[in-house]
Amino acid sequence: MFMADIAGVRVLYTGDYSREEDCHLCAAEIPQFSLYFNSEKMAKTIRRLAEKTLEVGESVSGLLVKKAFTCQIMALDDLHVFSQLSTENISQRITIAYNGAFGVLKHRLKQIFESVESLPDEESEGPAFRVHERLTVKYESEKHISLHWRSDPISDMVSDSVIISILLILILITNYC
């Protein structure tokens, strides 16, 4: 089925591939009309965010949920009430076989990253340092180090970079020793 313009007349063509003659229907006269939409958006605060009355110009921070042409802003803690989603914090740890000097590793990572800070021994139970305030590198034994971080996109990128750096240092140690 398609619309054809034949001699200034719009015709709807319905070809059914049968042996019957094709049927041509004239298009109906439809008056022109216009639609106007209100482009203003409004979002309601709900649950914990709605407990406090906001002043004009005061900002609110929360999770924007769009559902059936309505917008609602809720606290992240209220997400489980309105959906089957839950939020969790994931702590990640990886242990890497490393037989090089811990000081060499720290020195090399200082050359790569802007922020590498030593941690006090009582806080970390042995030599340790933090990279970009997100990743902790701990000396576990003469043959192992461990990396600890809370999972988020930036910390995951930092940890990936540190792991690659450690593996490259190990390759250099084995090639030159």
Tab-separated table of C-alpha atoms in Angstrom:
chain	number	residue	atom	x	y	z
A	1	MET	CA	0.000	0.000	0.000
A	2	PHE	CA	1.362	3.453	-0.924
A	3	MET	CA	0.202	6.960	-1.755
A	4	ALA	CA	0.613	8.142	-5.365
A	5	ASP	CA	0.042	11.576	-6.894
A	6	ILE	CA	-1.622	11.098	-10.291
A	7	ALA	CA	-2.520	14.224	-12.288
A	8	GLY	CA	-2.693	16.365	-9.161
A	9	VAL	CA	-4.965	13.887	-7.330
A	10	ARG	CA	-3.561	11.930	-4.398
A	11	VAL	CA	-4.526	8.288	-4.660
A	12	LEU	CA	-3.966	5.485	-2.149
A	13	TYR	CA	-2.827	2.421	-4.096
A	14	THR	CA	-3.529	-0.980	-2.564
A	15	GLY	CA	-2.004	-3.766	-4.623
A	16	ASP	CA	-2.896	-7.193	-3.307
A	17	TYR	CA	-1.216	-9.236	-6.079
A	18	SER	CA	-4.430	-11.086	-6.845
A	19	ARG	CA	-6.268	-11.529	-10.141
A	20	GLU	CA	-8.886	-8.991	-9.103
A	21	GLU	CA	-8.556	-5.447	-10.357
A	22	ASP	CA	-6.604	-3.038	-8.197
A	23	CYS	CA	-8.570	-0.707	-6.000
A	24	HIS	CA	-7.814	3.056	-6.052
A	25	LEU	CA	-9.189	5.189	-3.229
A	26	CYS	CA	-9.077	8.988	-3.269
A	27	ALA	CA	-7.408	10.553	-0.258
A	28	ALA	CA	-9.710	12.176	2.232
A	29	GLU	CA	-9.583	15.937	2.599
A	30	ILE	CA	-7.895	16.596	5.934
A	31	PRO	CA	-7.839	20.171	7.234
A	32	GLN	CA	-4.485	21.524	8.363
A	33	PHE	CA	-3.933	21.726	12.088
A	34	SER	CA	-1.122	22.633	14.499
A	35	LEU	CA	-0.026	21.128	17.789
A	36	TYR	CA	1.483	23.192	20.590
A	37	PHE	CA	3.483	21.621	23.391
A	38	ASN	CA	4.457	23.127	26.692
A	39	SER	CA	8.235	22.713	26.862
A	40	GLU	CA	8.380	23.410	30.592
A	41	LYS	CA	9.493	20.455	32.699
A	42	MET	CA	8.603	19.969	36.327
A	43	ALA	CA	9.935	17.362	38.719
A	44	LYS	CA	8.501	16.526	42.132
A	45	THR	CA	10.668	15.679	45.098
A	46	ILE	CA	9.477	12.614	46.958
A	47	ARG	CA	10.138	10.722	50.195
A	48	ARG	CA	13.174	12.054	52.110
A	49	LEU	CA	13.810	14.961	49.748
A	50	ALA	CA	10.227	16.188	50.143
A	51	GLU	CA	10.536	16.453	53.939
A	52	LYS	CA	12.440	19.749	53.690
A	53	THR	CA	10.857	22.833	52.109
A	54	LEU	CA	13.207	24.426	49.609
A	55	GLU	CA	13.686	28.153	49.148
A	56	VAL	CA	13.595	29.777	45.706
A	57	GLY	CA	16.915	29.191	43.956
A	58	GLU	CA	18.044	26.464	46.381
A	59	SER	CA	19.395	23.368	44.660
A	60	VAL	CA	18.492	19.788	45.410
A	61	SER	CA	20.620	16.714	44.783
A	62	GLY	CA	19.095	13.332	44.072
A	63	LEU	CA	18.202	10.746	41.491
A	64	LEU	CA	15.919	11.839	38.607
A	65	VAL	CA	13.372	9.164	37.691
A	66	LYS	CA	11.173	9.562	34.583
A	67	LYS	CA	8.078	7.394	34.570
A	68	ALA	CA	4.966	7.758	32.402
A	69	PHE	CA	5.642	11.425	31.421
A	70	THR	CA	6.296	12.462	35.046
A	71	CYS	CA	9.626	13.310	36.630
A	72	GLN	CA	10.476	12.646	40.254
A	73	ILE	CA	13.625	13.403	42.218
A	74	MET	CA	14.397	11.046	45.080
A	75	ALA	CA	17.258	10.363	47.432
A	76	LEU	CA	19.470	7.469	46.406
A	77	ASP	CA	18.529	5.662	49.626
A	78	ASP	CA	14.865	5.644	48.501
A	79	LEU	CA	15.576	3.861	45.221
A	80	HIS	CA	14.719	0.425	46.603
A	81	VAL	CA	11.227	1.642	47.567
A	82	PHE	CA	10.286	2.531	43.972
A	83	SER	CA	12.130	-0.159	42.048
A	84	GLN	CA	13.732	-3.538	42.417
A	85	LEU	CA	17.168	-1.938	42.099
A	86	SER	CA	19.523	-1.748	45.041
A	87	THR	CA	22.764	0.109	45.611
A	88	GLU	CA	25.909	-1.458	46.985
A	89	ASN	CA	29.510	-0.513	47.602
A	90	ILE	CA	31.987	-3.000	46.225
A	91	SER	CA	35.466	-3.276	47.710
A	92	GLN	CA	37.937	-4.950	45.423
A	93	ARG	CA	41.234	-6.639	46.234
A	94	ILE	CA	43.824	-8.248	44.028
A	95	THR	CA	47.038	-9.974	45.091
A	96	ILE	CA	49.920	-9.912	42.616
A	97	ALA	CA	53.090	-11.988	42.697
A	98	TYR	CA	55.856	-9.381	43.006
A	99	ASN	CA	59.411	-10.245	43.985
A	100	GLY	CA	60.963	-6.817	43.448
A	101	ALA	CA	61.768	-4.172	46.038
A	102	PHE	CA	58.699	-2.394	47.400
A	103	GLY	CA	60.574	0.942	47.377
A	104	VAL	CA	61.313	0.555	43.656
A	105	LEU	CA	57.625	-0.002	42.962
A	106	LYS	CA	56.673	3.115	44.932
A	107	HIS	CA	59.368	5.159	43.142
A	108	ARG	CA	58.182	4.024	39.690
A	109	LEU	CA	54.532	4.753	40.507
A	110	LYS	CA	55.519	8.244	41.754
A	111	GLN	CA	57.031	8.868	38.323
A	112	ILE	CA	53.745	7.912	36.643
A	113	PHE	CA	51.077	9.256	39.014
A	114	GLU	CA	50.782	12.713	40.583
A	115	SER	CA	49.724	11.577	44.032
A	116	VAL	CA	51.483	8.672	45.782
A	117	GLU	CA	51.480	8.975	49.595
A	118	SER	CA	52.867	6.639	52.251
A	119	LEU	CA	50.487	5.303	54.889
A	120	PRO	CA	51.411	4.985	58.569
A	121	ASP	CA	52.338	1.418	59.611
A	122	GLU	CA	49.617	1.211	62.295
A	123	GLU	CA	46.917	1.994	59.730
A	124	SER	CA	48.041	-0.524	57.122
A	125	GLU	CA	49.795	-3.313	59.111
A	126	GLY	CA	53.065	-2.995	57.186
A	127	PRO	CA	54.481	-0.859	54.384
A	128	ALA	CA	51.764	0.624	52.187
A	129	PHE	CA	50.952	3.663	50.091
A	130	ARG	CA	47.920	5.235	48.429
A	131	VAL	CA	47.682	6.250	44.776
A	132	HIS	CA	45.395	9.208	44.004
A	133	GLU	CA	43.627	8.757	47.363
A	134	ARG	CA	41.708	5.858	45.809
A	135	LEU	CA	43.937	2.787	45.675
A	136	THR	CA	46.006	1.245	48.483
A	137	VAL	CA	49.074	-0.833	47.615
A	138	LYS	CA	50.211	-3.074	50.507
A	139	TYR	CA	53.356	-5.128	50.965
A	140	GLU	CA	52.078	-8.591	51.976
A	141	SER	CA	55.296	-10.671	51.832
A	142	GLU	CA	58.564	-10.903	49.905
A	143	LYS	CA	56.671	-12.435	46.995
A	144	HIS	CA	53.274	-10.702	47.093
A	145	ILE	CA	51.670	-7.278	47.110
A	146	SER	CA	47.965	-6.508	47.271
A	147	LEU	CA	45.862	-3.696	45.875
A	148	HIS	CA	42.643	-2.533	47.577
A	149	TRP	CA	40.052	-0.063	46.261
A	150	ARG	CA	36.348	0.796	46.330
A	151	SER	CA	34.883	0.138	42.936
A	152	ASP	CA	33.841	3.114	40.845
A	153	PRO	CA	34.813	4.052	37.282
A	154	ILE	CA	37.740	6.294	38.233
A	155	SER	CA	39.167	3.955	40.876
A	156	ASP	CA	38.874	1.055	38.461
A	157	MET	CA	40.857	3.009	35.837
A	158	VAL	CA	43.529	3.905	38.403
A	159	SER	CA	43.767	0.277	39.549
A	160	ASP	CA	44.053	-0.952	35.944
A	161	SER	CA	46.881	1.520	35.337
A	162	VAL	CA	48.711	0.485	38.502
A	163	ILE	CA	48.340	-3.231	37.677
A	164	ILE	CA	49.739	-2.662	34.169
A	165	SER	CA	52.608	-0.639	35.653
A	166	ILE	CA	53.414	-3.419	38.135
A	167	LEU	CA	53.398	-6.030	35.379
A	168	LEU	CA	55.698	-3.884	33.227
A	169	ILE	CA	58.081	-3.449	36.190
A	170	LEU	CA	58.088	-7.231	36.642
A	171	ILE	CA	58.938	-7.689	32.953
A	172	LEU	CA	61.834	-5.218	33.284
A	173	ILE	CA	63.106	-6.963	36.434
A	174	THR	CA	63.080	-10.406	34.796
A	175	ASN	CA	64.719	-9.154	31.581
A	176	TYR	CA	67.590	-7.347	33.318
A	177	CYS	CA	68.288	-9.823	36.127
